[in-house]
Short mmCIF file of C-alpha atoms and ligand atoms in Angstrom, two decimals:
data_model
loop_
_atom_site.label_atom_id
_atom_site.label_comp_id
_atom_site.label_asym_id
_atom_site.label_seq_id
_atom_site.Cartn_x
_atom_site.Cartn_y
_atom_site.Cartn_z
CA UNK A 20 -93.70 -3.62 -18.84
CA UNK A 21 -93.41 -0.92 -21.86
CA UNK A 22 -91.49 -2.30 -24.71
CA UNK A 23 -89.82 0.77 -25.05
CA UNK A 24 -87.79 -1.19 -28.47
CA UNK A 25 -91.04 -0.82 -29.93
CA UNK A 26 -91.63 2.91 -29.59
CA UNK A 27 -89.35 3.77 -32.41
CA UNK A 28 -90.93 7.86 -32.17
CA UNK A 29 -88.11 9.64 -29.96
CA UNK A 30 -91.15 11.75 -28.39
CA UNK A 31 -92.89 8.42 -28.20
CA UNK A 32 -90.34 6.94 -25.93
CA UNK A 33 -89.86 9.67 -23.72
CA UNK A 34 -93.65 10.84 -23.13
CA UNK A 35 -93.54 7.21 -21.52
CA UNK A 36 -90.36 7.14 -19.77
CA UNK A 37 -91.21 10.49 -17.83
CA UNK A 38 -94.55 8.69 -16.71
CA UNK A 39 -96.52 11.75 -19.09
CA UNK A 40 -100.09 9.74 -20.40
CA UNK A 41 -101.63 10.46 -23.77
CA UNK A 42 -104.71 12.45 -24.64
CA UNK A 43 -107.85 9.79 -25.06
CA UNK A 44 -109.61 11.52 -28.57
CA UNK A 45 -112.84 10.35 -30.66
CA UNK A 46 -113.77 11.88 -33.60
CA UNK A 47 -117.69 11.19 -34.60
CA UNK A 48 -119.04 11.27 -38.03
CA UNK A 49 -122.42 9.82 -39.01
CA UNK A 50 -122.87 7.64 -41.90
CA UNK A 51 -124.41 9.12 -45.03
CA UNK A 52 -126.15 11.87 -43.02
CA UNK A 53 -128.85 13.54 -44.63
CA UNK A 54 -129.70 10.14 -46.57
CA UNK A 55 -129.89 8.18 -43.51
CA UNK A 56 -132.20 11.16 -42.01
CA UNK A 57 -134.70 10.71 -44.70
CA UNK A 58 -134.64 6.99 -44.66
CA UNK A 59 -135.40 7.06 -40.66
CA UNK A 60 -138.69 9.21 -41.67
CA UNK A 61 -139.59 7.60 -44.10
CA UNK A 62 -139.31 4.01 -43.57
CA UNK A 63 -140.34 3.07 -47.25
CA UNK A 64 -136.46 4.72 -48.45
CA UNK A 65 -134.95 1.97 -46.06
CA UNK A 66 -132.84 0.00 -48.18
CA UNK A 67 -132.83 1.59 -50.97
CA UNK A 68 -130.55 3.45 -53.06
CA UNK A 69 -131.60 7.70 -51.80
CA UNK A 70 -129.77 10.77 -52.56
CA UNK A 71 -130.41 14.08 -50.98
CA UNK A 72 -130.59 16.93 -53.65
CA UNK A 73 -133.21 19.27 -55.44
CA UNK A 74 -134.57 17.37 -58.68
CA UNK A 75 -134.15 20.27 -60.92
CA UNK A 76 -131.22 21.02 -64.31
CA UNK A 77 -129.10 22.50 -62.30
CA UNK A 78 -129.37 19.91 -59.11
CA UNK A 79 -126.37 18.50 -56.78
CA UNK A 80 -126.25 15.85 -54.30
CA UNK A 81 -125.64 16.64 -51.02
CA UNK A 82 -124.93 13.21 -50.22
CA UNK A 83 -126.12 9.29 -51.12
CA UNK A 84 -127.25 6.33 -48.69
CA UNK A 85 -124.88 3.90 -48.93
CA UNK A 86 -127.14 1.46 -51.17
CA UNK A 87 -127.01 4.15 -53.85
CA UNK A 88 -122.79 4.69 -53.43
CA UNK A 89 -122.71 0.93 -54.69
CA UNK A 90 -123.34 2.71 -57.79
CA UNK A 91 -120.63 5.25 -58.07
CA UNK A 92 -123.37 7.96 -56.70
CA UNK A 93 -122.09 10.20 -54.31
CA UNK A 94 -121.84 14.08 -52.71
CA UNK A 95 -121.72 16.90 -55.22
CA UNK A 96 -122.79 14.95 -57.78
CA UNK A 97 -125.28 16.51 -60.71
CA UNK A 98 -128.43 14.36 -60.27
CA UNK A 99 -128.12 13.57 -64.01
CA UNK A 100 -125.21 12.27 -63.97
CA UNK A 101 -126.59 10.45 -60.77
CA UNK A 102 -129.38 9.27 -62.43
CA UNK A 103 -127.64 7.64 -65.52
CA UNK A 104 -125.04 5.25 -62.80
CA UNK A 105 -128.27 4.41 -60.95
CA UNK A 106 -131.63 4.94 -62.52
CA UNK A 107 -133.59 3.50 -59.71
CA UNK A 108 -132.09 6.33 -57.47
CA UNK A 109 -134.53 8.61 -55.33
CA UNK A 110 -133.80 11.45 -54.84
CA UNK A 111 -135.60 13.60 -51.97
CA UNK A 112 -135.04 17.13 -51.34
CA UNK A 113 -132.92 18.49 -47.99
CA UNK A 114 -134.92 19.28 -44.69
CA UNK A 115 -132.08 21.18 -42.96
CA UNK A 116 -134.27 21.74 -40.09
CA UNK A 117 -134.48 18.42 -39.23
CA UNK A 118 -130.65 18.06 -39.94
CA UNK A 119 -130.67 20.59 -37.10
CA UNK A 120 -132.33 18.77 -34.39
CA UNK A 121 -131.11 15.40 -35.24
CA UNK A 122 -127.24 16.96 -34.67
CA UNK A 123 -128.74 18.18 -31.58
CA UNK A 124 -130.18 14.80 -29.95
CA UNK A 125 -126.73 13.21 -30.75
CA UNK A 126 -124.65 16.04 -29.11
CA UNK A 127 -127.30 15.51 -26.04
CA UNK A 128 -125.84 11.91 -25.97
CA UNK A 129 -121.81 13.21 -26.01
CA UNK A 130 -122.33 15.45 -23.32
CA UNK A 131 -122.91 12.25 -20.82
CA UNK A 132 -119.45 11.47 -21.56
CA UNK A 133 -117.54 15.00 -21.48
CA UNK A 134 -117.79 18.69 -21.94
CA UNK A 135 -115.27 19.14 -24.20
CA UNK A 136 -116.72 18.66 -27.26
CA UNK A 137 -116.05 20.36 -30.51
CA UNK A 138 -118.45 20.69 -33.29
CA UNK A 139 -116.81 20.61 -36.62
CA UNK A 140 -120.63 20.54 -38.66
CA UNK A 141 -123.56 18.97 -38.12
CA UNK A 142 -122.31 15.46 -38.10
CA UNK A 143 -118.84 15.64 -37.00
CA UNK A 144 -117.46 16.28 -33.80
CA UNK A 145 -114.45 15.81 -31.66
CA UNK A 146 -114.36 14.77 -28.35
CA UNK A 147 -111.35 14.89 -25.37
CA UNK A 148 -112.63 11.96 -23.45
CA UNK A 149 -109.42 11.87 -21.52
CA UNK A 150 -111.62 12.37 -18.59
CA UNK A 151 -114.92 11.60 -19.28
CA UNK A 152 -117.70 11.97 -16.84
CA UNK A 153 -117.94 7.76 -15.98
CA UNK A 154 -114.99 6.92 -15.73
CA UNK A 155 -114.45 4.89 -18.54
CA UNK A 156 -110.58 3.89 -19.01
CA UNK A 157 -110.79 3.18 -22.61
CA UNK A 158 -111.39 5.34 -25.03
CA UNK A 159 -112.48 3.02 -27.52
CA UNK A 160 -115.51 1.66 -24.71
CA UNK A 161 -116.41 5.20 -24.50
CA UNK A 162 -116.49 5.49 -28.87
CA UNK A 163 -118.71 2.05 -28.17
CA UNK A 164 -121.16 3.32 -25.71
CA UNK A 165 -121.35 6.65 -27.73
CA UNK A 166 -122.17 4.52 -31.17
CA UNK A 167 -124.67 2.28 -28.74
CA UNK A 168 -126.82 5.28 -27.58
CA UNK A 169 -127.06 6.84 -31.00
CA UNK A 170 -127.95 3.80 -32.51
CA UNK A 171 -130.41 3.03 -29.43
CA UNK A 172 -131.77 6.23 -29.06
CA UNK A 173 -131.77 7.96 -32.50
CA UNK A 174 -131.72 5.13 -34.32
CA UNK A 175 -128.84 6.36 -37.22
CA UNK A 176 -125.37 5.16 -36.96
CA UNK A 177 -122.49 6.69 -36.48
CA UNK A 178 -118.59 5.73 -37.26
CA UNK A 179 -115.74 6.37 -34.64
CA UNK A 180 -112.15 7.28 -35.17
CA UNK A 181 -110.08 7.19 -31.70
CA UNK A 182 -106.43 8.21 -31.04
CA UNK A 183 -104.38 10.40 -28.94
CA UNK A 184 -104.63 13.51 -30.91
CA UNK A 185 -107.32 15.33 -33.68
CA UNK A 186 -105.49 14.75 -36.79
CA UNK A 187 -105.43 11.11 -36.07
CA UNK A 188 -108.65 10.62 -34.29
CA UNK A 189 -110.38 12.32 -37.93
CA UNK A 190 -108.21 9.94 -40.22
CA UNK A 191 -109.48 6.51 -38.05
CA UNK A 192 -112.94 7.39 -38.69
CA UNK A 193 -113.06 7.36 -42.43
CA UNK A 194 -111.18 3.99 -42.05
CA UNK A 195 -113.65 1.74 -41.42
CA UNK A 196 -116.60 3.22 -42.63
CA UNK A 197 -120.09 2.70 -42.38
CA UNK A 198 -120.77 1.78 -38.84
CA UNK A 199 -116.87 2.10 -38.21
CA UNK A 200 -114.78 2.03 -35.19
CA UNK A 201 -111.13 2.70 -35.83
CA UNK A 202 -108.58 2.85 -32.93
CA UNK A 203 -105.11 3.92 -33.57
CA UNK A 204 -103.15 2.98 -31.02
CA UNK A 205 -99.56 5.34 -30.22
CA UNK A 206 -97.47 2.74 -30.55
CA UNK A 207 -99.61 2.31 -33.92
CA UNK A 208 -99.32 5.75 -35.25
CA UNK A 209 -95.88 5.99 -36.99
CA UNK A 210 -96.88 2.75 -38.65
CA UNK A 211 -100.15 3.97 -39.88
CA UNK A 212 -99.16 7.63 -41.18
CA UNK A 213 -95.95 6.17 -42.66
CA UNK A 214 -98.31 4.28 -45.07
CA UNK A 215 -101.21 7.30 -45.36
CA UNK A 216 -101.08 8.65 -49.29
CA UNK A 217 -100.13 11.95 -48.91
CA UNK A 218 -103.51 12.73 -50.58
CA UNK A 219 -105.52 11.95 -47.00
CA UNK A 220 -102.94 14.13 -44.63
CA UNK A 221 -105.10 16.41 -43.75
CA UNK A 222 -104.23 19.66 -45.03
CA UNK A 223 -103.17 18.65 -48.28
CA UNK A 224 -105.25 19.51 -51.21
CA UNK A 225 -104.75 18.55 -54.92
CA UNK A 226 -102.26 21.44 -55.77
CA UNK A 227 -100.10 20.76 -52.44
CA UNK A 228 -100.55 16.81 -53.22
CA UNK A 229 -98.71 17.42 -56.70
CA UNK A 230 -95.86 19.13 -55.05
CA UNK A 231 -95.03 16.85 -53.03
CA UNK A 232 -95.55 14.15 -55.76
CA UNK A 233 -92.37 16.04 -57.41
CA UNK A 234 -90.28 16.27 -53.82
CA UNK A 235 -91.29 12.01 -54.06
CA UNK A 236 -93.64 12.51 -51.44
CA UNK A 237 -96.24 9.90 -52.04
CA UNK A 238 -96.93 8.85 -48.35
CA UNK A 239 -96.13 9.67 -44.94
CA UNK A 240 -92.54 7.78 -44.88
CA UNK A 241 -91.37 10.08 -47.63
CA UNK A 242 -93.03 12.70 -45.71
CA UNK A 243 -90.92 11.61 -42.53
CA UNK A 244 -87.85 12.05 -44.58
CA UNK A 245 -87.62 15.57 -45.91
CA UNK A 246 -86.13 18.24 -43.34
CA UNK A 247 -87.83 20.79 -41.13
CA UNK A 248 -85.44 23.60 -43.30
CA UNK A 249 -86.97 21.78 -46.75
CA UNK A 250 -90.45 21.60 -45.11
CA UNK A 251 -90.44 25.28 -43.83
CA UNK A 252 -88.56 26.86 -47.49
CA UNK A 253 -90.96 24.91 -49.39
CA UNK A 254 -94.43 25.60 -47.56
CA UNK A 255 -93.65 28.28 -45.01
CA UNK A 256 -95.18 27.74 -41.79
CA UNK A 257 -96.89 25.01 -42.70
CA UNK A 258 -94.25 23.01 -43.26
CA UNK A 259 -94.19 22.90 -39.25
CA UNK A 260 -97.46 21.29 -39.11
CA UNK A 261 -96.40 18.86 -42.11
CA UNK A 262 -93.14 17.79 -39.97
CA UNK A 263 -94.97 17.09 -36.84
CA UNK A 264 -97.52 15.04 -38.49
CA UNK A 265 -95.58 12.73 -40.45
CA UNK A 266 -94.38 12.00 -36.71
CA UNK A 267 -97.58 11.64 -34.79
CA UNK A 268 -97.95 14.82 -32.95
CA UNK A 269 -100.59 16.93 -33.10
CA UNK A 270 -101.03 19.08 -30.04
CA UNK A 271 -104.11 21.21 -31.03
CA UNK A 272 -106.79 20.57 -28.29
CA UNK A 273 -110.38 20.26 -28.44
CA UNK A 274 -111.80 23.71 -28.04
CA UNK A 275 -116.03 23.32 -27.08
CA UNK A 276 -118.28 26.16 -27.98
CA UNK A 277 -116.57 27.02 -30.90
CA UNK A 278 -119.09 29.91 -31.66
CA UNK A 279 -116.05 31.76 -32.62
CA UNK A 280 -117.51 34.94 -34.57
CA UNK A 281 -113.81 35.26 -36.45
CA UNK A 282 -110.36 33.64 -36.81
CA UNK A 283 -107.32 35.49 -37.35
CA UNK A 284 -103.84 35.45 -37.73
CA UNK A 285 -101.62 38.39 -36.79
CA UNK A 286 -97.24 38.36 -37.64
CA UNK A 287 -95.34 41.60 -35.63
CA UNK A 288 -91.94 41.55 -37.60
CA UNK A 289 -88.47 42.16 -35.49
CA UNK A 290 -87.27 43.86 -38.35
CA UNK A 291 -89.89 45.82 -40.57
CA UNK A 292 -90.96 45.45 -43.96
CA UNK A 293 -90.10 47.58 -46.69
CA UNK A 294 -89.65 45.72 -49.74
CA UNK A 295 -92.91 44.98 -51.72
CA UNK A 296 -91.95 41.41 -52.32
CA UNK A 297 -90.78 41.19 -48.58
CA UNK A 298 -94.47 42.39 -47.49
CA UNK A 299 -95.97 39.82 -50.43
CA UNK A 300 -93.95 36.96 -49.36
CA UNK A 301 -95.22 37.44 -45.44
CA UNK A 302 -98.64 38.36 -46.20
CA UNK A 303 -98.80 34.83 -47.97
CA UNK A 304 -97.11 33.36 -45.48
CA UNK A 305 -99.97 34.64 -43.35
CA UNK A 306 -102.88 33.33 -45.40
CA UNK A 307 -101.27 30.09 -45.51
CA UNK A 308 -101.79 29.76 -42.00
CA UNK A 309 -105.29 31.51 -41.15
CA UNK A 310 -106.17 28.94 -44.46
CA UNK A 311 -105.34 25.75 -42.44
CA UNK A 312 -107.19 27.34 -39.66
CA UNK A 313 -109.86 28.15 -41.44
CA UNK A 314 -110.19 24.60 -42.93
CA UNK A 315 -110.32 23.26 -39.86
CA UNK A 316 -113.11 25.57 -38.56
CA UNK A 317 -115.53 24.53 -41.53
CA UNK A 318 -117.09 27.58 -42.13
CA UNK A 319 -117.50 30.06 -44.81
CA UNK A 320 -116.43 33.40 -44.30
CA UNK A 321 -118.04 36.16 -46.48
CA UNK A 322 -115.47 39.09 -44.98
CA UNK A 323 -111.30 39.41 -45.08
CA UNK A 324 -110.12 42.32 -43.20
CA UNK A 325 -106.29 43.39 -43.66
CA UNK A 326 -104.75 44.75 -40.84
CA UNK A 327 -101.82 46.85 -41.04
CA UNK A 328 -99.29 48.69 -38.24
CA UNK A 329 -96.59 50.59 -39.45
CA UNK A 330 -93.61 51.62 -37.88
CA UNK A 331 -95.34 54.83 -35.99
CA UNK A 332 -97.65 52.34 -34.38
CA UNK A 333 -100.84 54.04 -36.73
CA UNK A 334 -102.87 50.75 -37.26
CA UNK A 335 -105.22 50.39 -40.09
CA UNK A 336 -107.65 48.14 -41.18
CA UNK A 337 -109.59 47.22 -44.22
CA UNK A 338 -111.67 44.78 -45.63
CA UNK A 339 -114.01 43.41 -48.22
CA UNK A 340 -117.05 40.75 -48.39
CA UNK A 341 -118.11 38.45 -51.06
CA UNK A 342 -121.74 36.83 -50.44
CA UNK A 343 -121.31 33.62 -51.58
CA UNK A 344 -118.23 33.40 -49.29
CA UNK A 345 -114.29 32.78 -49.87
CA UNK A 346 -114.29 29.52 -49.95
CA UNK A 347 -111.35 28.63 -52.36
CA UNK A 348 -107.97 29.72 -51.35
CA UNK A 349 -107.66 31.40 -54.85
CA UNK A 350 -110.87 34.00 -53.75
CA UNK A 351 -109.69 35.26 -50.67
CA UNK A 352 -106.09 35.38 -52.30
CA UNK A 353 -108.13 37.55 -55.30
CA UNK A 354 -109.79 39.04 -52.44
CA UNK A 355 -106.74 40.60 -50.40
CA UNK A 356 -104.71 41.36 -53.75
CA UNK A 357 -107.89 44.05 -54.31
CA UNK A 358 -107.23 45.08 -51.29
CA UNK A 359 -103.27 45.65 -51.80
CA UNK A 360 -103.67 47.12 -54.84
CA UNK A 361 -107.11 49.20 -54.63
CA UNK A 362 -107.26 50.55 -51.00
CA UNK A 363 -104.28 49.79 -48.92
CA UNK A 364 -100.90 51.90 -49.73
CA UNK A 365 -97.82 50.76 -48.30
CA UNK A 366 -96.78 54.14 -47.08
CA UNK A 367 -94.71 53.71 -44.47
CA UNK A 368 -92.11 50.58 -43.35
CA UNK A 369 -94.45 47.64 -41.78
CA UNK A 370 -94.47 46.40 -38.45
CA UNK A 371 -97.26 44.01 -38.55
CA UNK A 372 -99.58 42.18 -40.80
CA UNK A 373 -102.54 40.61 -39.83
CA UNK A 374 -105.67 39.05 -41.66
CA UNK A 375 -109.03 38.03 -40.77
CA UNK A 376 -111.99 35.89 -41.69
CA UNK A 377 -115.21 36.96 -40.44
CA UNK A 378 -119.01 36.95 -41.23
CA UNK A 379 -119.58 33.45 -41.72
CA UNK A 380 -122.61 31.96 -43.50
CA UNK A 381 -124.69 29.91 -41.40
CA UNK A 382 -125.53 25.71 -42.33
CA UNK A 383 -128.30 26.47 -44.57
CA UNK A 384 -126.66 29.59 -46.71
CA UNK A 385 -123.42 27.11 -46.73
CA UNK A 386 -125.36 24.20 -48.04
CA UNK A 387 -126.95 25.89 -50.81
CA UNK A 388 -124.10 27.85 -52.12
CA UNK A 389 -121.88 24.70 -51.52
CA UNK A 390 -124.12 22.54 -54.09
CA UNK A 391 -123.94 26.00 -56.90
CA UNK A 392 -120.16 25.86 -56.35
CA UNK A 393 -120.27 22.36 -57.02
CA UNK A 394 -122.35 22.48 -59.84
CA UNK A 395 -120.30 25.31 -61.64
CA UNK A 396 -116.79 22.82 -60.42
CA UNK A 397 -118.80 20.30 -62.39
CA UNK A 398 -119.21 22.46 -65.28
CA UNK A 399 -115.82 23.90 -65.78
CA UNK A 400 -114.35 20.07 -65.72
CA UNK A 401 -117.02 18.82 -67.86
CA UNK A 402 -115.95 22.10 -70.19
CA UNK A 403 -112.65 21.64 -70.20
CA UNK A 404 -112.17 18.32 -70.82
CA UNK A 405 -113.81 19.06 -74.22
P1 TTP B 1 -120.08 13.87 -44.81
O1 TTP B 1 -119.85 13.40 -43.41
O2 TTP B 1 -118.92 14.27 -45.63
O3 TTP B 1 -120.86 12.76 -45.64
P2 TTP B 1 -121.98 11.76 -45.18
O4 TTP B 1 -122.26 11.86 -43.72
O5 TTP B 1 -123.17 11.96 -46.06
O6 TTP B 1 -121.34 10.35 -45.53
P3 TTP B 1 -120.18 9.56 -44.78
O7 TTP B 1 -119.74 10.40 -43.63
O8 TTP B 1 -120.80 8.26 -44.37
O9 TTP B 1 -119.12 9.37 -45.82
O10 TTP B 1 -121.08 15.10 -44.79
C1 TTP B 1 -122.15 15.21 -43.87
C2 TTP B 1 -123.36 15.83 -44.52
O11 TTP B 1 -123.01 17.11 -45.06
C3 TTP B 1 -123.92 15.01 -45.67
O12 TTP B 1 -124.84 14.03 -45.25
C4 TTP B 1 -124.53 16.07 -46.54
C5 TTP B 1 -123.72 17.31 -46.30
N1 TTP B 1 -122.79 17.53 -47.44
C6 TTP B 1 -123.15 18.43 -48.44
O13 TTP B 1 -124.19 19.09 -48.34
N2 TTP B 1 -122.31 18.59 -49.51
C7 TTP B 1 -121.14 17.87 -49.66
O14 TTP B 1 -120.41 18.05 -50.65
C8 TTP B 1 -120.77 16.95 -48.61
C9 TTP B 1 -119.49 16.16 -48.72
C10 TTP B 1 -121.62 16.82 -47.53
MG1 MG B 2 -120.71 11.84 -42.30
#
């Protein structure tokens, strides 16, 4: 019998009462990646404390085995600095090609258990293994088998996050890390997020962290407390996606073949927009969303188009490209206020606003602007804390 006093989620209660069954999701992410690569090839880094990175001044980590984390060495990291926590550390430089087929052989293995499989980077993926191709009832045998055959047949190990929806399926993984395998159960959930540090919600960055450290948001239950109307005046329509997650529901499915090419977001107004500020505060509203989206998608985009409809229905578009990508929020805000202010003129009242992200940068031009953006990030702090 269902201890329906236990299911203290309204939504909870009632997905069981009206007989409706929860989504079976694993998220996969493999342990210290690129490290754990280099010390399957070469059998002589087994054990010991490896970093992937170019040995030069201005050289980042990509990542560290977990021997060489013991020592406070970890992704985005200048190897100097690296260096000086572990001086033993080796560091090897990134074969991205291999990276490739490796992500390759363990995708092989998910597709014996479903189709729907979604890609997030090389080593991540979720899964919708509500029905999986044998028939296994639990999700968390399925996360097993999955961790068995990559361990059996590729010989790296992977960690496992299961649950009945993405957000919570990514936050289990990171749990119980390396080798992990991390079920949240539903009658778990409100339990678990109502303790997560508002920090590891997913979607919430530093700045976003510190305003809700000011509302007295420090974890989910404070999260839990604060009103859809708060949520929604303080974040726009994010603060949907922060209400629903505080209680456990997460309804975005697992899309395979996520070649998507671009991602936008498009708002048609009932009334139009005149006002500048009216037409600033929407547009933002806007790149709040096609942000969280883009997040989500992992990729770089190195193009933002504007769209624009007016009230005679003329539609116009216009857009700019930046080669090392937009990814911080504040460049592809930079990025469309060029646009507002250089080439777009708000001539006529506004019926729609839409933005887009396209052109992304492939792995290999993403991981070597990712480690200059990390080295500059390094530099600035390093500067400024002169
Ligand atoms: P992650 O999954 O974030 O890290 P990881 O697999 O090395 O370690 P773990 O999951 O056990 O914590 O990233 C996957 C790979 O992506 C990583 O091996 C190297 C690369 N990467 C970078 O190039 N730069 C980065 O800043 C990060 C975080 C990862
Ligand atoms: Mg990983």
């Amino acid at each position: 019998m269902i201890r329906t006093d236990l299911l203290k989620n309204e939504s909870t209660k009632y997905s069981y009462i009206r007989g409706m069954s929860y989504r079976k999701i694993i998220h996969i992410d493999m342990d210290a990646f690129y490290a754990s690569v280099e010390q399957l090839d070469f059998p002589e880094l087994r054990g010991k404390a490896v970093a992937v990175g170019w040995q030069s001044d201005r050289g980042v980590l990509t990542t560290a085995s977990y021997e060489a984390r013991k020592f406070g060495v970890k992704s985005a990291m200048p190897v100097r600095t690296a260096m000086r926590l572990c001086p033993h550390l080796i560091v090897v430089p990134p074969r991205f090609d291999r990276y490739h087929e490796i992500s390759s052989q363990v995708r092989t293995i998910f597709k014996r258990y479903t189709d729907l499989i979604e890609p997030l980077s090389l080593d991540e993926a979720y899964l919708d293994v509500t029905e999986n191709k044998r028939q296994i009832e639990l999700a968390m045998d399925v996360a097993k088998c999955i961790k068995k055959d990559i361990k059996d047949e590729v010989h790296l190990i992977a960690s496992a996050g299961v649950s009945y929806n993405k957000f919570l399926a990514k936050m289990a993984s990171d749990e119980d890390k390396p080798d992990g395998l991390y079920v949240i159960h539903p009658l778990q959930a409100q339990e678990y997020i109502d303790k997560l540090p508002i920090r590891r919600f997913y979607g919430v960055g530093k700045v976003t962290a510190e305003k809700f450290k000011q509302m007295g948001v420090l974890q989910g239950s404070d999260l839990k407390r604060l009103s859809l109307e708060i949520l929604l005046s303080y974040f726009g329509k994010i603060g949907q996606y922060f209400y629903d997650i505080a209680r456990g529901i997460d309804n975005r499915i697992v899309e395979p073949n996520q070649e998507s090419k671009s991602i936008a977001v498009e708002n048609t107004f009932q009334t139009d927009v005149e006002a500048k500020e009216d037409f600033e505060r929407e547009l933002f509203l806007i790149v709040d969303e096609i942000w969280l989206r883009y997040e989500d998608l992992g990729k770089i985009a190195k193009t933002v188009q504007l769209k624009l409809k007016f009230n005679d229905f003329k539609v116009i578009t216009r857009s700019v490209s930046d080669a090392k990508g937009f990814y911080k929020k504040t460049k592809l805000l930079k990025a469309i206020a060029y646009l507002m202010r250089e080439v777009v003129s708000l001539e006529k009242p506004v019926r729609l606003i839409g933005v887009q992200l396209a052109n992304f940068l492939n792995e290999e031009e993403m991981n070597f602007i990712q480690l200059e953006f990390d080295f500059d990030k390094q530099k600035t702090t390093k500067h400024s804390s002169k």
